[in-house]
PDB file of C-alpha atoms in Angstrom:
ATOM      1  CA  MET A  18     -16.109 -19.403  14.288  1.00 94.00           C
ATOM      2  CA  GLU A  19     -13.295 -21.300  14.999  1.00 96.00           C
ATOM      3  CA  MET A  20     -11.998 -19.813  17.742  1.00 97.00           C
ATOM      4  CA  SER A  21      -8.507 -22.011  18.286  1.00 98.00           C
ATOM      5  CA  SER A  22      -7.884 -21.592  14.570  1.00 98.00           C
ATOM      6  CA  TYR A  23      -8.828 -17.687  14.534  1.00 98.00           C
ATOM      7  CA  ILE A  24      -6.285 -17.388  17.407  1.00 98.00           C
ATOM      8  CA  THR A  25      -3.751 -18.766  15.405  1.00 98.00           C
ATOM      9  CA  GLY A  26      -4.500 -16.542  12.853  1.00 98.00           C
ATOM     10  CA  PHE A  27      -4.824 -13.294  14.654  1.00 98.00           C
ATOM     11  CA  VAL A  28      -1.397 -14.413  16.664  1.00 98.00           C
ATOM     12  CA  ASP A  29       0.772 -15.219  13.249  1.00 97.00           C
ATOM     13  CA  GLY A  30       0.041 -11.029  12.364  1.00 96.00           C
ATOM     14  CA  GLU A  31       0.022  -9.665  15.978  1.00 96.00           C
ATOM     15  CA  GLY A  32       1.808 -12.076  17.914  1.00 97.00           C
ATOM     16  CA  SER A  33       5.548 -12.118  19.079  1.00 96.00           C
ATOM     17  CA  PHE A  34       7.571 -15.136  21.134  1.00 97.00           C
ATOM     18  CA  LEU A  35      10.609 -13.647  22.996  1.00 94.00           C
ATOM     19  CA  VAL A  36      13.412 -14.686  24.745  1.00 94.00           C
ATOM     20  CA  SER A  37      15.125 -12.151  26.594  1.00 92.00           C
ATOM     21  CA  PHE A  38      18.570 -11.748  29.556  1.00 93.00           C
ATOM     22  CA  SER A  39      18.988  -9.637  31.765  1.00 91.00           C
ATOM     23  CA  ARG A  40      22.704  -8.990  33.627  1.00 90.00           C
ATOM     24  CA  ARG A  41      22.611 -10.345  37.250  1.00 90.00           C
ATOM     25  CA  GLU A  42      25.191 -10.291  39.583  1.00 87.00           C
ATOM     26  CA  LYS A  43      23.351 -12.937  41.917  1.00 87.00           C
ATOM     27  CA  MET A  44      22.868 -15.442  39.486  1.00 88.00           C
ATOM     28  CA  ARG A  45      25.376 -18.795  39.366  1.00 88.00           C
ATOM     29  CA  THR A  46      25.572 -17.868  35.779  1.00 90.00           C
ATOM     30  CA  GLY A  47      25.437 -14.180  35.681  1.00 91.00           C
ATOM     31  CA  ILE A  48      22.631 -14.049  33.779  1.00 93.00           C
ATOM     32  CA  GLU A  49      18.810 -14.739  34.102  1.00 94.00           C
ATOM     33  CA  VAL A  50      16.992 -15.535  30.626  1.00 95.00           C
ATOM     34  CA  ARG A  51      12.780 -14.920  30.846  1.00 96.00           C
ATOM     35  CA  PRO A  52      10.581 -16.116  28.173  1.00 97.00           C
ATOM     36  CA  ALA A  53       7.320 -14.196  27.051  1.00 97.00           C
ATOM     37  CA  PHE A  54       4.864 -14.532  24.976  1.00 98.00           C
ATOM     38  CA  THR A  55       2.675 -10.985  23.301  1.00 97.00           C
ATOM     39  CA  VAL A  56       0.689  -9.935  21.922  1.00 98.00           C
ATOM     40  CA  SER A  57      -0.021  -5.835  21.654  1.00 96.00           C
ATOM     41  CA  GLN A  58      -2.725  -4.009  20.371  1.00 96.00           C
ATOM     42  CA  HIS A  59      -4.065  -0.594  19.594  1.00 92.00           C
ATOM     43  CA  LYS A  60      -6.021   0.647  22.780  1.00 91.00           C
ATOM     44  CA  ARG A  61      -9.370   0.322  20.743  1.00 90.00           C
ATOM     45  CA  ASN A  62      -8.288  -2.779  20.293  1.00 93.00           C
ATOM     46  CA  LYS A  63      -8.472  -4.129  23.604  1.00 95.00           C
ATOM     47  CA  ASP A  64     -11.362  -6.213  23.494  1.00 96.00           C
ATOM     48  CA  ILE A  65      -9.444  -8.390  21.641  1.00 97.00           C
ATOM     49  CA  LEU A  66      -6.839  -8.990  24.218  1.00 98.00           C
ATOM     50  CA  LEU A  67      -9.093 -10.141  26.770  1.00 97.00           C
ATOM     51  CA  THR A  68     -10.638 -13.206  24.326  1.00 97.00           C
ATOM     52  CA  ILE A  69      -7.509 -14.243  24.063  1.00 98.00           C
ATOM     53  CA  GLN A  70      -6.448 -13.646  28.058  1.00 98.00           C
ATOM     54  CA  ARG A  71      -9.581 -15.966  28.320  1.00 98.00           C
ATOM     55  CA  TYR A  72      -8.505 -18.405  25.657  1.00 98.00           C
ATOM     56  CA  PHE A  73      -5.417 -19.440  27.342  1.00 98.00           C
ATOM     57  CA  GLY A  74      -6.812 -19.124  31.100  1.00 98.00           C
ATOM     58  CA  CYS A  75      -3.465 -17.189  32.032  1.00 98.00           C
ATOM     59  CA  GLY A  76      -1.579 -14.113  31.074  1.00 98.00           C
ATOM     60  CA  THR A  77      -1.560 -10.248  31.911  1.00 98.00           C
ATOM     61  CA  ILE A  78      -2.839  -7.230  30.205  1.00 98.00           C
ATOM     62  CA  ARG A  79      -1.232  -3.984  30.593  1.00 97.00           C
ATOM     63  CA  PHE A  80      -1.166  -0.278  28.663  1.00 96.00           C
ATOM     64  CA  ASN A  81       1.487   1.330  27.420  1.00 92.00           C
ATOM     65  CA  SER A  82       1.133   4.648  27.626  1.00 91.00           C
ATOM     66  CA  CYS A  83       4.310   5.626  25.737  1.00 89.00           C
ATOM     67  CA  ASP A  84       2.552   4.289  22.455  1.00 89.00           C
ATOM     68  CA  GLU A  85      -1.048   3.843  23.646  1.00 91.00           C
ATOM     69  CA  THR A  86      -0.677   0.481  23.098  1.00 95.00           C
ATOM     70  CA  TRP A  87      -2.430  -3.110  25.212  1.00 97.00           C
ATOM     71  CA  LYS A  88       0.046  -5.897  26.164  1.00 97.00           C
ATOM     72  CA  TYR A  89      -0.690  -9.387  26.451  1.00 98.00           C
ATOM     73  CA  GLU A  90       1.782 -11.099  28.044  1.00 98.00           C
ATOM     74  CA  VAL A  91       2.335 -14.673  28.772  1.00 98.00           C
ATOM     75  CA  ARG A  92       6.085 -14.915  31.341  1.00 98.00           C
ATOM     76  CA  SER A  93       5.231 -18.136  33.147  1.00 98.00           C
ATOM     77  CA  LEU A  94       7.137 -20.604  32.277  1.00 98.00           C
ATOM     78  CA  LYS A  95       4.517 -23.449  33.864  1.00 98.00           C
ATOM     79  CA  GLU A  96       1.529 -21.196  32.443  1.00 98.00           C
ATOM     80  CA  ILE A  97       3.430 -21.095  28.806  1.00 98.00           C
ATOM     81  CA  LEU A  98       4.665 -24.905  28.814  1.00 98.00           C
ATOM     82  CA  GLY A  99       1.036 -25.499  29.931  1.00 98.00           C
ATOM     83  CA  ARG A 100      -0.691 -23.094  27.976  1.00 98.00           C
ATOM     84  CA  ILE A 101       0.915 -21.495  25.184  1.00 98.00           C
ATOM     85  CA  ILE A 102       2.996 -24.391  23.692  1.00 98.00           C
ATOM     86  CA  PRO A 103       0.236 -26.951  23.008  1.00 98.00           C
ATOM     87  CA  HIS A 104      -1.812 -24.476  21.515  1.00 98.00           C
ATOM     88  CA  PHE A 105       0.086 -24.142  18.790  1.00 98.00           C
ATOM     89  CA  GLU A 106       1.508 -27.210  18.142  1.00 98.00           C
ATOM     90  CA  GLN A 107      -1.930 -27.725  17.587  1.00 98.00           C
ATOM     91  CA  TYR A 108      -3.494 -25.157  15.345  1.00 98.00           C
ATOM     92  CA  PRO A 109       0.736 -24.113  14.384  1.00 98.00           C
ATOM     93  CA  LEU A 110       1.422 -20.729  12.703  1.00 98.00           C
ATOM     94  CA  GLN A 111       1.896 -20.412   9.079  1.00 97.00           C
ATOM     95  CA  THR A 112       4.371 -17.739   8.572  1.00 96.00           C
ATOM     96  CA  SER A 113       7.716 -17.303   9.222  1.00 93.00           C
ATOM     97  CA  LYS A 114       6.819 -17.141  13.144  1.00 95.00           C
ATOM     98  CA  ARG A 115       6.639 -20.631  13.340  1.00 95.00           C
ATOM     99  CA  LEU A 116      10.651 -21.084  13.351  1.00 94.00           C
ATOM    100  CA  ASP A 117      10.552 -18.417  15.734  1.00 95.00           C
ATOM    101  CA  PHE A 118       7.595 -20.428  17.930  1.00 97.00           C
ATOM    102  CA  ALA A 119      10.096 -23.698  17.052  1.00 97.00           C
ATOM    103  CA  ARG A 120      12.811 -22.164  18.655  1.00 97.00           C
ATOM    104  CA  PHE A 121      11.117 -20.713  21.913  1.00 97.00           C
ATOM    105  CA  LYS A 122       9.481 -24.169  22.280  1.00 98.00           C
ATOM    106  CA  GLN A 123      12.865 -25.650  22.290  1.00 98.00           C
ATOM    107  CA  ILE A 124      14.235 -22.523  24.542  1.00 97.00           C
ATOM    108  CA  CYS A 125      11.538 -23.813  27.051  1.00 98.00           C
ATOM    109  CA  GLN A 126      11.467 -27.079  26.988  1.00 98.00           C
ATOM    110  CA  MET A 127      15.815 -26.276  27.936  1.00 98.00           C
ATOM    111  CA  MET A 128      14.380 -24.438  30.367  1.00 98.00           C
ATOM    112  CA  ASN A 129      12.238 -26.736  32.281  1.00 98.00           C
ATOM    113  CA  GLN A 130      15.208 -28.563  32.457  1.00 97.00           C
ATOM    114  CA  ASP A 131      17.071 -26.355  33.905  1.00 96.00           C
ATOM    115  CA  TYR A 132      19.297 -26.031  30.938  1.00 95.00           C
ATOM    116  CA  HIS A 133      19.600 -21.991  32.001  1.00 94.00           C
ATOM    117  CA  ARG A 134      21.043 -22.550  35.379  1.00 93.00           C
ATOM    118  CA  LEU A 135      23.864 -23.949  33.967  1.00 92.00           C
ATOM    119  CA  ALA A 136      26.790 -21.860  32.437  1.00 90.00           C
ATOM    120  CA  GLU A 137      27.560 -25.222  30.611  1.00 91.00           C
ATOM    121  CA  SER A 138      24.559 -25.371  28.854  1.00 94.00           C
ATOM    122  CA  LEU A 139      23.380 -21.755  28.992  1.00 95.00           C
ATOM    123  CA  PRO A 140      25.026 -20.649  25.729  1.00 94.00           C
ATOM    124  CA  LYS A 141      23.034 -23.004  23.810  1.00 95.00           C
ATOM    125  CA  ILE A 142      19.989 -21.209  24.722  1.00 95.00           C
ATOM    126  CA  ILE A 143      21.680 -17.962  23.694  1.00 93.00           C
ATOM    127  CA  GLU A 144      22.626 -19.647  20.288  1.00 93.00           C
ATOM    128  CA  ILE A 145      18.768 -20.417  19.785  1.00 95.00           C
ATOM    129  CA  ALA A 146      17.878 -17.596  20.973  1.00 93.00           C
ATOM    130  CA  TYR A 147      19.890 -15.078  19.076  1.00 91.00           C
ATOM    131  CA  GLY A 148      18.856 -16.859  15.744  1.00 89.00           C
ATOM    132  CA  MET A 149      14.971 -15.185  15.916  1.00 89.00           C
ATOM    133  CA  ASN A 150      14.371 -13.354  13.627  1.00 76.00           C
ATOM    134  CA  ASN A 151      12.385 -11.373  16.659  1.00 66.00           C
ATOM    135  CA  LEU A 152      14.678  -8.480  17.957  1.00 56.00           C
ATOM    136  CA  GLY A 153      13.039  -8.880  21.567  1.00 51.00           C
ATOM    137  CA  ALA A 154      15.994 -11.367  22.708  1.00 49.00           C
ATOM    138  CA  ARG A 155      18.800  -9.012  21.296  1.00 56.00           C
ATOM    139  CA  ARG A 156      18.290  -6.129  24.511  1.00 60.00           C
ATOM    140  CA  GLN A 157      22.249  -7.392  24.841  1.00 70.00           C
ATOM    141  CA  ASP A 158      24.834  -8.031  22.226  1.00 81.00           C
ATOM    142  CA  LYS A 159      25.105 -12.042  22.010  1.00 85.00           C
ATOM    143  CA  ARG A 160      29.105 -11.863  22.218  1.00 85.00           C
ATOM    144  CA  SER A 161      29.155  -9.520  25.804  1.00 86.00           C
ATOM    145  CA  LEU A 162      25.884 -12.202  26.601  1.00 87.00           C
ATOM    146  CA  LEU A 163      28.272 -15.366  25.891  1.00 89.00           C
ATOM    147  CA  SER A 164      31.613 -13.654  28.020  1.00 87.00           C
ATOM    148  CA  ILE A 165      29.591 -13.281  30.515  1.00 87.00           C
ATOM    149  CA  VAL A 166      29.043 -16.922  31.450  1.00 88.00           C
ATOM    150  CA  SER A 167      32.244 -17.895  30.279  1.00 86.00           C
ATOM    151  CA  LYS A 168      33.653 -16.130  33.158  1.00 84.00           C
ATOM    152  CA  MET A 169      30.727 -17.911  35.166  1.00 79.00           C
ATOM    153  CA  LYS A 170      32.324 -21.075  34.728  1.00 66.00           C
ATOM    154  CA  VAL A 171      35.777 -20.741  36.516  1.00 54.00           C
TER     155      VAL A 171
ATOM    156  CA  MET B  21      -6.580 -26.097  12.004  1.00 94.00           C
ATOM    157  CA  GLU B  22      -9.664 -24.306  10.207  1.00 96.00           C
ATOM    158  CA  MET B  23      -8.446 -22.325   7.372  1.00 97.00           C
ATOM    159  CA  SER B  24     -11.025 -19.835   7.131  1.00 98.00           C
ATOM    160  CA  SER B  25     -11.045 -18.936  10.784  1.00 98.00           C
ATOM    161  CA  TYR B  26      -7.821 -18.600  10.796  1.00 98.00           C
ATOM    162  CA  ILE B  27      -7.560 -16.111   7.279  1.00 98.00           C
ATOM    163  CA  THR B  28     -10.597 -14.347   9.630  1.00 98.00           C
ATOM    164  CA  GLY B  29      -7.866 -13.952  12.435  1.00 98.00           C
ATOM    165  CA  PHE B  30      -5.020 -13.083  10.639  1.00 98.00           C
ATOM    166  CA  VAL B  31      -6.487 -10.243   8.370  1.00 98.00           C
ATOM    167  CA  ASP B  32      -8.006  -9.169  11.948  1.00 97.00           C
ATOM    168  CA  GLY B  33      -4.710  -8.509  12.656  1.00 96.00           C
ATOM    169  CA  GLU B  34      -3.051  -7.498   9.589  1.00 96.00           C
ATOM    170  CA  GLY B  35      -5.982  -6.734   6.470  1.00 97.00           C
ATOM    171  CA  SER B  36      -6.902  -3.169   5.581  1.00 96.00           C
ATOM    172  CA  PHE B  37     -10.346  -2.647   3.953  1.00 97.00           C
ATOM    173  CA  LEU B  38      -9.866   0.827   2.082  1.00 95.00           C
ATOM    174  CA  VAL B  39     -12.012   2.886   0.102  1.00 95.00           C
ATOM    175  CA  SER B  40      -9.898   5.730  -1.984  1.00 92.00           C
ATOM    176  CA  PHE B  41     -10.881   8.796  -3.912  1.00 93.00           C
ATOM    177  CA  SER B  42      -9.051  10.656  -6.807  1.00 91.00           C
ATOM    178  CA  ARG B  43     -10.092  13.756  -9.095  1.00 90.00           C
ATOM    179  CA  ARG B  44     -10.544  12.429 -12.558  1.00 90.00           C
ATOM    180  CA  GLU B  45     -11.958  15.406 -14.674  1.00 87.00           C
ATOM    181  CA  LYS B  46     -13.490  13.494 -16.894  1.00 87.00           C
ATOM    182  CA  MET B  47     -16.003  11.788 -15.290  1.00 88.00           C
ATOM    183  CA  ARG B  48     -19.703  12.837 -13.976  1.00 88.00           C
ATOM    184  CA  THR B  49     -19.007  13.175 -10.138  1.00 90.00           C
ATOM    185  CA  GLY B  50     -15.469  14.693 -11.043  1.00 91.00           C
ATOM    186  CA  ILE B  51     -14.469  11.756  -8.539  1.00 93.00           C
ATOM    187  CA  GLU B  52     -13.040   8.360  -9.073  1.00 94.00           C
ATOM    188  CA  VAL B  53     -14.419   6.007  -5.869  1.00 95.00           C
ATOM    189  CA  ARG B  54     -12.010   2.430  -5.786  1.00 96.00           C
ATOM    190  CA  PRO B  55     -12.587  -0.079  -2.989  1.00 97.00           C
ATOM    191  CA  ALA B  56      -9.417  -1.917  -1.950  1.00 97.00           C
ATOM    192  CA  PHE B  57      -9.196  -4.884   0.381  1.00 98.00           C
ATOM    193  CA  THR B  58      -5.052  -5.556   1.092  1.00 97.00           C
ATOM    194  CA  VAL B  59      -2.523  -7.215   3.219  1.00 98.00           C
ATOM    195  CA  SER B  60       0.550  -6.661   3.668  1.00 96.00           C
ATOM    196  CA  GLN B  61       3.244  -8.546   5.054  1.00 96.00           C
ATOM    197  CA  HIS B  62       7.206  -8.653   5.579  1.00 92.00           C
ATOM    198  CA  LYS B  63       8.987 -10.319   2.261  1.00 91.00           C
ATOM    199  CA  ARG B  64       9.809 -13.756   4.485  1.00 90.00           C
ATOM    200  CA  ASN B  65       6.223 -13.799   4.590  1.00 93.00           C
ATOM    201  CA  LYS B  66       4.895 -13.916   1.015  1.00 95.00           C
ATOM    202  CA  ASP B  67       4.097 -17.470   1.381  1.00 96.00           C
ATOM    203  CA  ILE B  68       0.931 -16.827   3.807  1.00 97.00           C
ATOM    204  CA  LEU B  69      -0.159 -13.942   0.991  1.00 98.00           C
ATOM    205  CA  LEU B  70       0.092 -16.826  -1.622  1.00 98.00           C
ATOM    206  CA  THR B  71      -2.096 -18.944   0.553  1.00 97.00           C
ATOM    207  CA  ILE B  72      -4.687 -16.141   1.232  1.00 98.00           C
ATOM    208  CA  GLN B  73      -4.268 -15.197  -2.997  1.00 98.00           C
ATOM    209  CA  ARG B  74      -5.659 -19.138  -3.301  1.00 98.00           C
ATOM    210  CA  TYR B  75      -8.027 -19.318  -0.691  1.00 98.00           C
ATOM    211  CA  PHE B  76     -10.173 -15.866  -1.829  1.00 98.00           C
ATOM    212  CA  GLY B  77      -9.645 -17.404  -5.603  1.00 98.00           C
ATOM    213  CA  CYS B  78      -8.758 -13.637  -6.402  1.00 98.00           C
ATOM    214  CA  GLY B  79      -6.498 -10.821  -6.262  1.00 98.00           C
ATOM    215  CA  THR B  80      -3.264  -9.581  -7.153  1.00 98.00           C
ATOM    216  CA  ILE B  81       0.375  -9.960  -5.201  1.00 98.00           C
ATOM    217  CA  ARG B  82       3.173  -7.089  -5.691  1.00 97.00           C
ATOM    218  CA  PHE B  83       6.563  -6.242  -4.034  1.00 96.00           C
ATOM    219  CA  ASN B  84       6.868  -2.759  -2.329  1.00 92.00           C
ATOM    220  CA  SER B  85      11.131  -2.455  -2.889  1.00 91.00           C
ATOM    221  CA  CYS B  86      10.669   0.933  -0.852  1.00 89.00           C
ATOM    222  CA  ASP B  87       9.883  -1.082   2.293  1.00 90.00           C
ATOM    223  CA  GLU B  88      10.705  -3.928   1.050  1.00 91.00           C
ATOM    224  CA  THR B  89       6.884  -5.736   1.688  1.00 95.00           C
ATOM    225  CA  TRP B  90       4.749  -7.885  -0.364  1.00 97.00           C
ATOM    226  CA  LYS B  91       1.114  -6.721  -0.813  1.00 97.00           C
ATOM    227  CA  TYR B  92      -2.235  -9.155  -1.417  1.00 98.00           C
ATOM    228  CA  GLU B  93      -5.124  -7.105  -2.827  1.00 98.00           C
ATOM    229  CA  VAL B  94      -8.310  -7.257  -4.470  1.00 98.00           C
ATOM    230  CA  ARG B  95      -9.538  -4.039  -6.231  1.00 98.00           C
ATOM    231  CA  SER B  96     -11.622  -5.838  -8.494  1.00 98.00           C
ATOM    232  CA  LEU B  97     -16.130  -4.815  -6.666  1.00 98.00           C
ATOM    233  CA  LYS B  98     -17.401  -7.708  -8.301  1.00 98.00           C
ATOM    234  CA  GLU B  99     -14.348  -9.789  -6.630  1.00 98.00           C
ATOM    235  CA  ILE B 100     -14.715  -8.117  -3.478  1.00 98.00           C
ATOM    236  CA  LEU B 101     -19.177  -8.416  -3.246  1.00 98.00           C
ATOM    237  CA  GLY B 102     -18.709 -12.374  -4.431  1.00 98.00           C
ATOM    238  CA  ARG B 103     -15.695 -13.318  -2.597  1.00 98.00           C
ATOM    239  CA  ILE B 104     -14.452 -11.311   0.103  1.00 98.00           C
ATOM    240  CA  ILE B 105     -17.234 -10.103   1.852  1.00 98.00           C
ATOM    241  CA  PRO B 106     -19.521 -13.096   1.899  1.00 98.00           C
ATOM    242  CA  HIS B 107     -16.849 -14.591   3.775  1.00 98.00           C
ATOM    243  CA  PHE B 108     -15.876 -12.076   6.582  1.00 98.00           C
ATOM    244  CA  GLU B 109     -19.834 -12.076   6.329  1.00 98.00           C
ATOM    245  CA  GLN B 110     -19.269 -15.763   7.900  1.00 98.00           C
ATOM    246  CA  TYR B 111     -16.424 -15.803   9.489  1.00 98.00           C
ATOM    247  CA  PRO B 112     -16.367 -11.574  11.430  1.00 98.00           C
ATOM    248  CA  LEU B 113     -13.836 -10.487  12.189  1.00 98.00           C
ATOM    249  CA  GLN B 114     -13.142  -9.264  16.510  1.00 97.00           C
ATOM    250  CA  THR B 115     -11.341  -6.197  16.587  1.00 96.00           C
ATOM    251  CA  SER B 116     -13.095  -2.986  16.032  1.00 93.00           C
ATOM    252  CA  LYS B 117     -11.878  -3.565  12.102  1.00 95.00           C
ATOM    253  CA  ARG B 118     -14.766  -5.142  11.965  1.00 95.00           C
ATOM    254  CA  LEU B 119     -16.125  -1.802  12.015  1.00 94.00           C
ATOM    255  CA  ASP B 120     -14.679  -0.724   8.691  1.00 95.00           C
ATOM    256  CA  PHE B 121     -15.208  -3.814   7.325  1.00 97.00           C
ATOM    257  CA  ALA B 122     -18.603  -2.765   7.835  1.00 97.00           C
ATOM    258  CA  ARG B 123     -18.765   0.778   6.327  1.00 97.00           C
ATOM    259  CA  PHE B 124     -16.306  -1.104   4.004  1.00 97.00           C
ATOM    260  CA  LYS B 125     -19.566  -3.233   2.490  1.00 98.00           C
ATOM    261  CA  GLN B 126     -21.708  -0.806   2.183  1.00 98.00           C
ATOM    262  CA  ILE B 127     -19.934   1.688   0.531  1.00 97.00           C
ATOM    263  CA  CYS B 128     -19.329  -1.682  -2.172  1.00 98.00           C
ATOM    264  CA  GLN B 129     -22.748  -2.336  -2.315  1.00 98.00           C
ATOM    265  CA  MET B 130     -23.817   1.222  -2.317  1.00 98.00           C
ATOM    266  CA  MET B 131     -21.085   1.448  -5.495  1.00 98.00           C
ATOM    267  CA  ASN B 132     -22.939  -1.884  -6.725  1.00 98.00           C
ATOM    268  CA  GLN B 133     -25.980   0.063  -7.258  1.00 97.00           C
ATOM    269  CA  ASP B 134     -23.599   2.963  -9.214  1.00 96.00           C
ATOM    270  CA  TYR B 135     -24.542   5.380  -6.390  1.00 95.00           C
ATOM    271  CA  HIS B 136     -20.716   6.224  -6.860  1.00 94.00           C
ATOM    272  CA  ARG B 137     -21.553   7.560 -10.237  1.00 93.00           C
ATOM    273  CA  LEU B 138     -24.119  10.317  -9.303  1.00 92.00           C
ATOM    274  CA  ALA B 139     -22.695  13.845  -7.393  1.00 90.00           C
ATOM    275  CA  GLU B 140     -26.365  13.670  -6.520  1.00 91.00           C
ATOM    276  CA  SER B 141     -24.987  10.560  -3.716  1.00 94.00           C
ATOM    277  CA  LEU B 142     -21.484  10.679  -3.792  1.00 95.00           C
ATOM    278  CA  PRO B 143     -21.538  11.940  -1.042  1.00 94.00           C
ATOM    279  CA  LYS B 144     -23.020   9.935   1.203  1.00 95.00           C
ATOM    280  CA  ILE B 145     -20.247   7.249   0.258  1.00 95.00           C
ATOM    281  CA  ILE B 146     -17.656   9.992   1.333  1.00 94.00           C
ATOM    282  CA  GLU B 147     -19.218  10.535   4.243  1.00 93.00           C
ATOM    283  CA  ILE B 148     -19.381   6.935   5.383  1.00 95.00           C
ATOM    284  CA  ALA B 149     -15.287   6.151   4.016  1.00 93.00           C
ATOM    285  CA  TYR B 150     -14.191   8.926   6.446  1.00 91.00           C
ATOM    286  CA  GLY B 151     -16.024   7.517   9.525  1.00 89.00           C
ATOM    287  CA  MET B 152     -13.431   4.450   8.682  1.00 89.00           C
ATOM    288  CA  ASN B 153     -10.982   4.554  10.975  1.00 76.00           C
ATOM    289  CA  ASN B 154      -8.720   3.621   8.114  1.00 65.00           C
ATOM    290  CA  LEU B 155      -6.220   6.258   6.514  1.00 56.00           C
ATOM    291  CA  GLY B 156      -6.497   5.320   3.052  1.00 51.00           C
ATOM    292  CA  ALA B 157      -9.480   6.747   2.870  1.00 49.00           C
ATOM    293  CA  ARG B 158      -7.706  10.324   3.794  1.00 56.00           C
ATOM    294  CA  ARG B 159      -5.178  10.844   0.500  1.00 60.00           C
ATOM    295  CA  GLN B 160      -7.519  13.710  -0.446  1.00 70.00           C
ATOM    296  CA  ASP B 161      -9.280  15.710   2.314  1.00 81.00           C
ATOM    297  CA  LYS B 162     -12.478  15.430   3.051  1.00 85.00           C
ATOM    298  CA  ARG B 163     -13.860  19.139   2.163  1.00 85.00           C
ATOM    299  CA  SER B 164     -12.357  19.203  -0.597  1.00 86.00           C
ATOM    300  CA  LEU B 165     -13.774  16.174  -2.149  1.00 87.00           C
ATOM    301  CA  LEU B 166     -17.550  17.117  -1.306  1.00 89.00           C
ATOM    302  CA  SER B 167     -16.232  20.654  -2.297  1.00 87.00           C
ATOM    303  CA  ILE B 168     -15.854  18.784  -5.779  1.00 87.00           C
ATOM    304  CA  VAL B 169     -18.796  17.006  -5.940  1.00 88.00           C
ATOM    305  CA  SER B 170     -20.746  19.904  -5.563  1.00 86.00           C
ATOM    306  CA  LYS B 171     -19.826  21.649  -8.596  1.00 84.00           C
ATOM    307  CA  MET B 172     -21.135  19.181 -10.654  1.00 79.00           C
ATOM    308  CA  LYS B 173     -24.569  18.845  -9.505  1.00 66.00           C
ATOM    309  CA  VAL B 174     -24.988  22.218 -11.200  1.00 54.00           C
TER     310      VAL B 174
END
């Protein structure tokens, strides 16, 4: 078996590319942006998450006792840019998740240039994130996010 | 990308190996045994099911309007034995699903020798099926199934 292709197949079914936003009074934009790559599994399948963690050489695994699942998660922008994104460029997703990945990649690259720290460029990141299928980005209403940022421009 | 490994990865997350039992008065054992290999997806991901269907060269794709999902399904014993099982022998599943697959394979091989048509050997198939994680086998209560079969021995 070719493990890289296996992992793309598994993630195409079970993985998520998320961008979430949190209100942070002290930040210049008023909002913190956090990207995350995650894969969740029932507790009987923890081993495959360890395999994925070993494969990528980064990320953490945590147990959620509410729904008895394990979650593999990579939140470091550096690791996402250095390890996660290059994998999915070389072994591309085949479902509609590849569109989420494209948006996720675009946001991470913009963050790498500090676009998320400026009230002028953050709205563009918010727009892209709200185009993603995954609901993880929608913990906050888009309009209220944009309104927070616009006030910070003043 | 190596497509065979990708497909094993995708199925490890999204696929199911099922064995279901139905009451059939006219059959010698009183029970019909039906194996199925299935992969379900949200309607936006129908394309990946077409890719899988092309890869295996068998199976049907149907829409379930209740939950807006598409389901790829292989129910023919001949195709399961000839195409599905050999793939997963060569490109093995990595999660606990490989145990379900092992039991599924054992049942299909027993069916290929007509063990499911005899009241003497059918209970063994029922026992194996009820050891599978997947709930697909449990549309009927195990005890009532075994009781039907035991009456047919007389």
